[in-house]
Coordinates of C-alpha atoms and ligand atoms in Angstrom, one line a residue:
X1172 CA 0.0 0.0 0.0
X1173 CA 1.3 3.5 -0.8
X1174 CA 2.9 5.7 1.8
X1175 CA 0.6 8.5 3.5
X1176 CA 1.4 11.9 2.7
X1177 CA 1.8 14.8 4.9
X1178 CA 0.0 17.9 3.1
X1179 CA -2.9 19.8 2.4
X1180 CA -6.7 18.4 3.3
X1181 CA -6.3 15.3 4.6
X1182 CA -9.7 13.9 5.7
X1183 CA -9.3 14.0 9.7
X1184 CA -7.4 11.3 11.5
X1185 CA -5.8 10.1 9.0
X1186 CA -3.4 11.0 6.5
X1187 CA -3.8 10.7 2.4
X1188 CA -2.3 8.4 0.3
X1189 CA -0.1 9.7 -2.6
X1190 CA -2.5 8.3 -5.3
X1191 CA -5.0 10.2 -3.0
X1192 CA -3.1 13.4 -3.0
X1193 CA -2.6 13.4 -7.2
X1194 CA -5.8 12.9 -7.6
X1195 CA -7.3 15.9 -5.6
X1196 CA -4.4 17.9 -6.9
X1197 CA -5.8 17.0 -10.9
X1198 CA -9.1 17.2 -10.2
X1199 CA -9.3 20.0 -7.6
X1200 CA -6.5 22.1 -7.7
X1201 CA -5.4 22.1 -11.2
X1202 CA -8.9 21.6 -12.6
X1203 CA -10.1 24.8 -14.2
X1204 CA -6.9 26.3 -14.0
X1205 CA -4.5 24.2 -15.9
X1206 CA -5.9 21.6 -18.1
X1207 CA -2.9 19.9 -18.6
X1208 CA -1.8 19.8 -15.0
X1209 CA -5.3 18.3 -14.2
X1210 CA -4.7 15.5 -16.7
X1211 CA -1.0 14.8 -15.7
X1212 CA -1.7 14.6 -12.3
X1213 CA -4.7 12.4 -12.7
X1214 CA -2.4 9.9 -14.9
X1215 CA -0.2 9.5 -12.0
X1216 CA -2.2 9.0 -9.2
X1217 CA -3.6 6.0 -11.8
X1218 CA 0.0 4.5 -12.2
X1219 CA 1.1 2.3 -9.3
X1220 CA 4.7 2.4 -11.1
X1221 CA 4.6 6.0 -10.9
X1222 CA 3.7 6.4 -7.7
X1223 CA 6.8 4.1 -6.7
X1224 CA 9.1 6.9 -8.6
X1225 CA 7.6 9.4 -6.5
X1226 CA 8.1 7.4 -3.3
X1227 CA 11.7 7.7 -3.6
X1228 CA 11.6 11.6 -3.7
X1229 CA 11.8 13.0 0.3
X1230 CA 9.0 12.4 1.7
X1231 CA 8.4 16.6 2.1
X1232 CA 9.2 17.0 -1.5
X1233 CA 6.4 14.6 -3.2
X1234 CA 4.0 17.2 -3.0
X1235 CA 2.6 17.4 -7.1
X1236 CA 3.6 21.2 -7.0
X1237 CA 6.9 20.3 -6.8
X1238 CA 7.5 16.7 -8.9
X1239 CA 5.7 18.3 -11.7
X1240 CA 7.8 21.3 -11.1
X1241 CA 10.9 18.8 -11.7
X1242 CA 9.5 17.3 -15.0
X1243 CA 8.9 21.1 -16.3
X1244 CA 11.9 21.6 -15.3
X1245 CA 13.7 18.4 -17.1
X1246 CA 11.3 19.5 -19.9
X1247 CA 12.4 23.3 -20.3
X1248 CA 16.6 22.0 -20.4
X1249 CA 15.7 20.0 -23.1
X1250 CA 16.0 17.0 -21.1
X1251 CA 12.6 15.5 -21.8
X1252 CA 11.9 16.6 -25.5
X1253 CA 8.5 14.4 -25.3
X1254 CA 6.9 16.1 -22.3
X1255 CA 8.7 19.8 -23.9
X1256 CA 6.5 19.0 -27.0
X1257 CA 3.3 17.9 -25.8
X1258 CA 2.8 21.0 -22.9
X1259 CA 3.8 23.2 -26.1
X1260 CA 1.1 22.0 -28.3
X1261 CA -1.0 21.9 -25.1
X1262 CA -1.5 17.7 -25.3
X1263 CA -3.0 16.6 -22.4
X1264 CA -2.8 13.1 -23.4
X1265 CA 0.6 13.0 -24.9
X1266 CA 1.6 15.2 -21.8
X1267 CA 0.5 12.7 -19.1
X1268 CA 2.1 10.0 -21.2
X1269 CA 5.2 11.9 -21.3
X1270 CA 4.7 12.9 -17.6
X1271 CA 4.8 9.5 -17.0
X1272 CA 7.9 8.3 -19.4
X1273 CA 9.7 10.8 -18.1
X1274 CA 9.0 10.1 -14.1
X1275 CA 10.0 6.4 -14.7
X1276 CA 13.1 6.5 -17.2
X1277 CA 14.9 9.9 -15.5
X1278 CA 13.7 8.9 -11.8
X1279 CA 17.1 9.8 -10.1
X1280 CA 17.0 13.2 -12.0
X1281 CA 13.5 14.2 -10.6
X1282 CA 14.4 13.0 -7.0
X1283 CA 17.8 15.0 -7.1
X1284 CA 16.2 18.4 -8.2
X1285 CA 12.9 17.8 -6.3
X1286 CA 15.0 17.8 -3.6
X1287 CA 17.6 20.0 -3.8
X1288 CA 15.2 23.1 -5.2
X1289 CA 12.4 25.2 -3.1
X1290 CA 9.2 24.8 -4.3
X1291 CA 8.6 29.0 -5.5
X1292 CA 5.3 30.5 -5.8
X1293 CA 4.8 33.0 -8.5
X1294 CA 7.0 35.8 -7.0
X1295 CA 5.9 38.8 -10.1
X1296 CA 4.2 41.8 -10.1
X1297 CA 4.0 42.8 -6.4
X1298 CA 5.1 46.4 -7.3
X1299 CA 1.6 48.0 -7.5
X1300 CA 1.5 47.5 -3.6
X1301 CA 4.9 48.2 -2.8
X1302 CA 5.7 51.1 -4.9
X1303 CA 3.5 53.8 -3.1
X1304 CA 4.1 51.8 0.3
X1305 CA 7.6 53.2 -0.2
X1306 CA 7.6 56.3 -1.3
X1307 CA 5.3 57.1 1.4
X1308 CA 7.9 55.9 4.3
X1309 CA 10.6 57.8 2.4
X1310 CA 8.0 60.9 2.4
X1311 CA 7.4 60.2 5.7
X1312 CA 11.3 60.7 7.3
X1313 CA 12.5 63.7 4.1
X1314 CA 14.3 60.8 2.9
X1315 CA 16.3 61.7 -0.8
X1316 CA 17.6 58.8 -1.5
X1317 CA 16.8 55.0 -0.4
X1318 CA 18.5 51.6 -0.1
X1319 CA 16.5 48.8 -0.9
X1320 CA 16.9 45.9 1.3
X1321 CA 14.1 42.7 0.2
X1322 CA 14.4 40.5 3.2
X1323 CA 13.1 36.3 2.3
X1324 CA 13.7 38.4 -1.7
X1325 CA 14.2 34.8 -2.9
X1326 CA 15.0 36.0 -6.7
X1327 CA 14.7 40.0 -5.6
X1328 CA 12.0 40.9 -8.1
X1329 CA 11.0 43.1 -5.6
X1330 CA 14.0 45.4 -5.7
X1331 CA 13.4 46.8 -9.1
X1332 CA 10.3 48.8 -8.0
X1333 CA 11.1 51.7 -9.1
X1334 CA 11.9 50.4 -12.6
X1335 CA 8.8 49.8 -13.7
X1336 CA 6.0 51.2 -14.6
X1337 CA 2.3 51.0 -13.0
X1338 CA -1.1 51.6 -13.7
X1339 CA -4.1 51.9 -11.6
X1340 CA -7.6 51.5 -12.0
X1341 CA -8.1 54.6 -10.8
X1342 CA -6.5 56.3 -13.9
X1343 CA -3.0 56.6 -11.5
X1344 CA 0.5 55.9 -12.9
X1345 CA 3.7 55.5 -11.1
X1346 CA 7.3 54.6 -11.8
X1347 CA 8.8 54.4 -15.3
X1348 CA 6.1 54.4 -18.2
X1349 CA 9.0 53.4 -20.9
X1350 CA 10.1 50.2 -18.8
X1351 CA 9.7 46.8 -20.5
X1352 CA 8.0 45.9 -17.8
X1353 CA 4.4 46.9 -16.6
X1354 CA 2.2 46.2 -13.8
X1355 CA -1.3 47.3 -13.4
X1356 CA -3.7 46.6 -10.2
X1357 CA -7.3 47.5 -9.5
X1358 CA -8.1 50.0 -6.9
X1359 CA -10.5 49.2 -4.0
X1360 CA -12.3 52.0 -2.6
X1361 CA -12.6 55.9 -3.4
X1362 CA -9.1 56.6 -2.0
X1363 CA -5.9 57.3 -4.6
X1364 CA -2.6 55.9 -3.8
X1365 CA 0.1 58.3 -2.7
X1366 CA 1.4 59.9 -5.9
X1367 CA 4.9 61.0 -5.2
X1368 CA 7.6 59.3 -6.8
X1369 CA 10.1 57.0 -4.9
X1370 CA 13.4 58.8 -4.5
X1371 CA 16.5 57.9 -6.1
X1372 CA 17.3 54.4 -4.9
X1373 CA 20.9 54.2 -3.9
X1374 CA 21.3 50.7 -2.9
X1375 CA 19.6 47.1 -3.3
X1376 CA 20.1 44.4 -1.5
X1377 CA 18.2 41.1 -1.4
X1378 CA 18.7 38.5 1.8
X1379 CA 17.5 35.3 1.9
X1380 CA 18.0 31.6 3.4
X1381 CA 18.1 30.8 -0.3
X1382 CA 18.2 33.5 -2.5
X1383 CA 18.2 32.9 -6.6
X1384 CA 20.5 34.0 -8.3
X1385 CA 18.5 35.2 -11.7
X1386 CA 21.9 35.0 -13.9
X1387 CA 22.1 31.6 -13.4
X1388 CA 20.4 29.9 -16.3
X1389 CA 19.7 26.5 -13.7
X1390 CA 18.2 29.0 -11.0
X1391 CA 16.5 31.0 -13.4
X1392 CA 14.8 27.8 -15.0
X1393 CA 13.6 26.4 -11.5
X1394 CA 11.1 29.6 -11.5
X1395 CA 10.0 29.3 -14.8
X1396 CA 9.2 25.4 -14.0
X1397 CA 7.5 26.3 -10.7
X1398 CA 4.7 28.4 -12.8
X1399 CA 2.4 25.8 -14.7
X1400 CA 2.8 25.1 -18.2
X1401 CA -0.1 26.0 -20.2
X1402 CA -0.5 30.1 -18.2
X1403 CA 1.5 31.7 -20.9
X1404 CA 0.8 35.5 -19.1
X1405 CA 2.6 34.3 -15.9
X1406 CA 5.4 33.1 -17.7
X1407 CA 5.5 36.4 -19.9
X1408 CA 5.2 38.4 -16.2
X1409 CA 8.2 36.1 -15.3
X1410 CA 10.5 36.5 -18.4
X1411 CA 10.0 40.2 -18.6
X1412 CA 10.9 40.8 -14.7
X1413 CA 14.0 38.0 -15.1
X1414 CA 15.4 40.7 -17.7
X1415 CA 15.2 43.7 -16.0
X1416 CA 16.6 42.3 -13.2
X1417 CA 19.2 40.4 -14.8
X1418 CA 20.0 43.7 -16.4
X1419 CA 21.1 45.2 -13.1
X1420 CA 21.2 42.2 -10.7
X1421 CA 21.2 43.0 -6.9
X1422 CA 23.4 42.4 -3.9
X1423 CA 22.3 38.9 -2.3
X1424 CA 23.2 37.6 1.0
X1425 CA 22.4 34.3 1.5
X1426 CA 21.3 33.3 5.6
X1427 CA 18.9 33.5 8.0
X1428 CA 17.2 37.0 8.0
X1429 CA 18.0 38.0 11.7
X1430 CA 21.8 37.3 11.7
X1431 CA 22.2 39.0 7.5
X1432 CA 20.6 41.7 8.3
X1433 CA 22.8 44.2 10.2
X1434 CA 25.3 43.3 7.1
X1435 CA 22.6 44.6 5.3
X1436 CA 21.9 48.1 6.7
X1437 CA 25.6 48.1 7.0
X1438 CA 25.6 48.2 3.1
X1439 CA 23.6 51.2 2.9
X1440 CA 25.4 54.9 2.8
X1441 CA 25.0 56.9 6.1
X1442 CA 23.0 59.8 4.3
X1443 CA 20.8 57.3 2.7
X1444 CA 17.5 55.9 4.3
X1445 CA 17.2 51.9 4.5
X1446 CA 13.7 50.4 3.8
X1447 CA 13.6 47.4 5.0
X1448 CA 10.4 45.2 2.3
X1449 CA 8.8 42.1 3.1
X1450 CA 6.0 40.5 0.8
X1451 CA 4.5 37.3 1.9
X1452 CA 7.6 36.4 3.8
X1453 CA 7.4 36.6 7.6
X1454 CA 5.1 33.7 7.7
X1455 CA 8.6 31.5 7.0
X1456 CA 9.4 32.5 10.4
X1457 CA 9.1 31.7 13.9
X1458 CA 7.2 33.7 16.1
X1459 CA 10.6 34.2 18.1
X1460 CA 12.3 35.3 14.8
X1461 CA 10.1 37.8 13.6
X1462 CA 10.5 39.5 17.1
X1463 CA 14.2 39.0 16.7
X1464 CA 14.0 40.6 12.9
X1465 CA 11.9 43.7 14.7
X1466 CA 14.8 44.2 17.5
X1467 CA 17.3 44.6 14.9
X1468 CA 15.3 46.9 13.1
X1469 CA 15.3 49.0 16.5
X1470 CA 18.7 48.2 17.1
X1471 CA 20.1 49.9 13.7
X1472 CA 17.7 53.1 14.0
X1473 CA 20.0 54.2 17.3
X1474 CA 22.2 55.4 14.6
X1475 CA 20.0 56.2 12.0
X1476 CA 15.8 56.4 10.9
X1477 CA 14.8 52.9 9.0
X1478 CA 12.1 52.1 7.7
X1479 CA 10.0 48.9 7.2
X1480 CA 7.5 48.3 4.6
X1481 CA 5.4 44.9 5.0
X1482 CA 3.1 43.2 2.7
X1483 CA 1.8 40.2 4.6
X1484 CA -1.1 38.0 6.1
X1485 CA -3.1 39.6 8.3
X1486 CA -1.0 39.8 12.1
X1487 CA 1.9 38.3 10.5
X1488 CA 4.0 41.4 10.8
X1489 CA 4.9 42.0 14.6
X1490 CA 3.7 45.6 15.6
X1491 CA 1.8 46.3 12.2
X1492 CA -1.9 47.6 13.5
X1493 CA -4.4 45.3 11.1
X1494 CA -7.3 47.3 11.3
X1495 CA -9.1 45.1 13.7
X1496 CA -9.2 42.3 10.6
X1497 CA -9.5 38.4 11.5
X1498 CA -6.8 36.6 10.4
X1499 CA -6.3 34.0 7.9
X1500 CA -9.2 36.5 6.2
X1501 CA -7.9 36.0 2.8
X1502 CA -6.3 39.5 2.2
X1503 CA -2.8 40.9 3.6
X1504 CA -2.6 44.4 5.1
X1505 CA 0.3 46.5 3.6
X1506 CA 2.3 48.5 6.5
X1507 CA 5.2 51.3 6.6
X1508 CA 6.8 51.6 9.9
X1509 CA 9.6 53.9 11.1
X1510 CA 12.1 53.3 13.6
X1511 CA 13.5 56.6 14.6
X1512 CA 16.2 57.1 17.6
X1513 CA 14.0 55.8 20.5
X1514 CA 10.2 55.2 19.2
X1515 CA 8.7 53.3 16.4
X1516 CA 5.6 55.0 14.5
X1517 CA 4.1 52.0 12.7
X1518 CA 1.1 52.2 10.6
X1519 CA -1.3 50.1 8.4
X1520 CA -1.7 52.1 5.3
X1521 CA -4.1 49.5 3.5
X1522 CA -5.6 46.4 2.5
X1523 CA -4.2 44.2 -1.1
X1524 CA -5.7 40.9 -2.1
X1525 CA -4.5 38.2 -4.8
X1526 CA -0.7 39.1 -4.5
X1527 CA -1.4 42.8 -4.5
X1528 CA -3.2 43.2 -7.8
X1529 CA -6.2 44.5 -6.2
X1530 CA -5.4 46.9 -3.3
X1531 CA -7.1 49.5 -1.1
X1532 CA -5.3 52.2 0.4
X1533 CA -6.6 53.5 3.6
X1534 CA -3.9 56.2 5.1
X1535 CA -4.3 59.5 4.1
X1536 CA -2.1 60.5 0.5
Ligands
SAM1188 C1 7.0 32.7 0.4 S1 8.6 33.2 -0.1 C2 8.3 34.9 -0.5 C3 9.2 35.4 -1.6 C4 8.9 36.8 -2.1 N1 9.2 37.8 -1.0 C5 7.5 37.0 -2.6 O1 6.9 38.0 -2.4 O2 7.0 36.1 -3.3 C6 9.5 33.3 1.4 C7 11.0 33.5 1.2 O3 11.6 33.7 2.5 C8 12.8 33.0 2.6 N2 13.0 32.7 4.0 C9 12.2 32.0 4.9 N3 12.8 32.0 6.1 C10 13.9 32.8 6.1 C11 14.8 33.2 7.0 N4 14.7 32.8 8.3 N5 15.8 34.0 6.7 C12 15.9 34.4 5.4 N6 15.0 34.1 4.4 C13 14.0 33.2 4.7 C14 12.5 31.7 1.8 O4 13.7 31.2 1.3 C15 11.7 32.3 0.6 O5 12.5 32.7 -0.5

């Protein structure tokens, strides 16, 4: 009998078989969304020999996001021309056959990538939310220049905010119109977005556990197999923010968040004001570490203002006020915080939803 799975949904008291957990993933999560996920996934909780390939991945790596990740990824080096083909021409049926092939004749090759790669969500097009977050904390201490600092940045999309351009619902624009890459996001709510500009930005710095290096074609190709194989405008988003910041690739420094990031402020100029992003990213730490990560925060402002701008669930980010919102609520609140010498003025400035394409600002522009 196949091995249980730990994951997502298992009915209660008792954990879900593999077969179990491909089969929910095809016909629930992938269903609707990604034909040709639904039908790969489906073909493999059907094959016992398959599901014995993807018994000897780690057991915290045979999740389907991240074996089909592995075939994409086997697919997209040219590795697997059969499965390349059929998700080009859209074939669910050659695809699951393929899938399949694949999984059973390159075994070793999807356990050693499914286990030495992160699983990464669709890290794009969270500049809508963070561009006027920022230029509101650099308004906020008369900052004229700022050093970008993208703590859990994982590829450090983030730190190219000011390079590209943004549209709003509203009939607002912000950053660079001419970039090759644009964003747009709907606004919620009568109230604009702050419409000064982010000042020059001086500095970028991305820290992670396990940062990406975008200028490595094997890193680079890991996020394009992480986004699903038949949602050509993701994989557009993707391509177009790989460029620009492959173009001008930021400082990375790779370790745990607490202990990188005095190095960090370190790296930016005295005169210059540090602001400090995380998106989606606190909720990889401990409780203990997120206080930690606010104390050092504190600890560098005895020299100098910082500021802090957080896009996360709601009362993930310590000291962030959430407007009185439930948690788990299905929406992230979007906070600017300044550490001066000896107080901290920290603020919720609004509401996003889906990844920050749909946000409400609530602070006053
Ligand atoms: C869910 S991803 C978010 C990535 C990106 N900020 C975004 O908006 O999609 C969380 C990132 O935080 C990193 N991370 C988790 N714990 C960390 C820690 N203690 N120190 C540094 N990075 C960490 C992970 O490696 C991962 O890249």
């Amino acid at each position: 009998m196949p091995a249980p799975i730990a994951g997502s949904a298992a009915p209660a008291g008792r954990a879900r078989t593999l077969a179990q957990v491909y089969r929910h993933f095809g016909a629930v999560d992938a269903a609707g969304t990604s034909p040709l996920y639904e039908r790969v996934a489906l073909a493999l909780s059907e094959s016992d020999e398959a599901l014995r390939a993807i018994e000897t991945v780690p057991a915290r790596k045979r999740h389907p996001t991240v074996v089909l990740a592995a075939l994409h990824d086997l697919a997209l080096a040219g590795r697997a021309p059969a499965l390349a083909t059929a998700y080009a021409a859209a074939d669910g049926a050659a695809a699951a056959a393929a899938a399949i092939d694949t999984l059973l004749r390159m075994t070793d090759s999807v356990v050693a990538i499914a286990a030495r790669r992160p699983p990464r969500a669709n890290e794009t097009g969270r500049c809508p939310v963070l561009y006027p977050a920022i230029a509101d904390a650099a308004r906020r201490v008369g900052a004229e220049a700022v050093g970008l600092i993208d703590v859990g940045c994982s590829a450090g999309l983030n730190l190219n905010v000011d390079r590209v351009g943004i549209t709003y619902s509203n009939g607002q624009s912000l950053g660079d119109l001419s970039s090759p890459v644009q964003m747009s996001a709907s606004i919620v709510g009568g109230r604009p977005v702050p419409a000064q500009p982010i000042p020059e930005v001086v500095a970028r710095v991305g820290v992670d556990r396990d940062p990406v290096d975008v200028t490595d074609p094997d890193e680079a190709r890991w996020l394009r197999a992480c986004l699903w194989p038949d949602q050509p405008e993701p994989a557009a988003r993707l391509e177009a923010e790989l460029a620009l910041a492959a173009a001008a690739p930021p400082v990375l420094l790779r370790g745990d968040a607490v202990e990188v990031l005095p190095d960090a402020l370190a790296s930016v100029p005295a005169d210059v004001l540090p602001v400090v992003i995380t998106t989606w990213a606190l909720s990889q730490f401990p409780l203990e570490s997120r206080l930690r990560f606010l104390h050092r925060l504190d600890e560098a402002a005895t020299r100098r203002a910082v500021a802090w701008v957080s896009v996360e669930g709601v009362g993930v980010a310590p000291a962030i006020p959430t407007f009185g919102d439930r948690r788990a609520s299905g929406h992230s609140i979007i906070g600017v915080a300044v550490f001066g010498h000896s107080d901290l003025r920290a603020e919720g400035v609004g509401r996003c939803w889906s990844r920050g394409s749909m946000l409400a600002w609530l602070a006053a522009a």
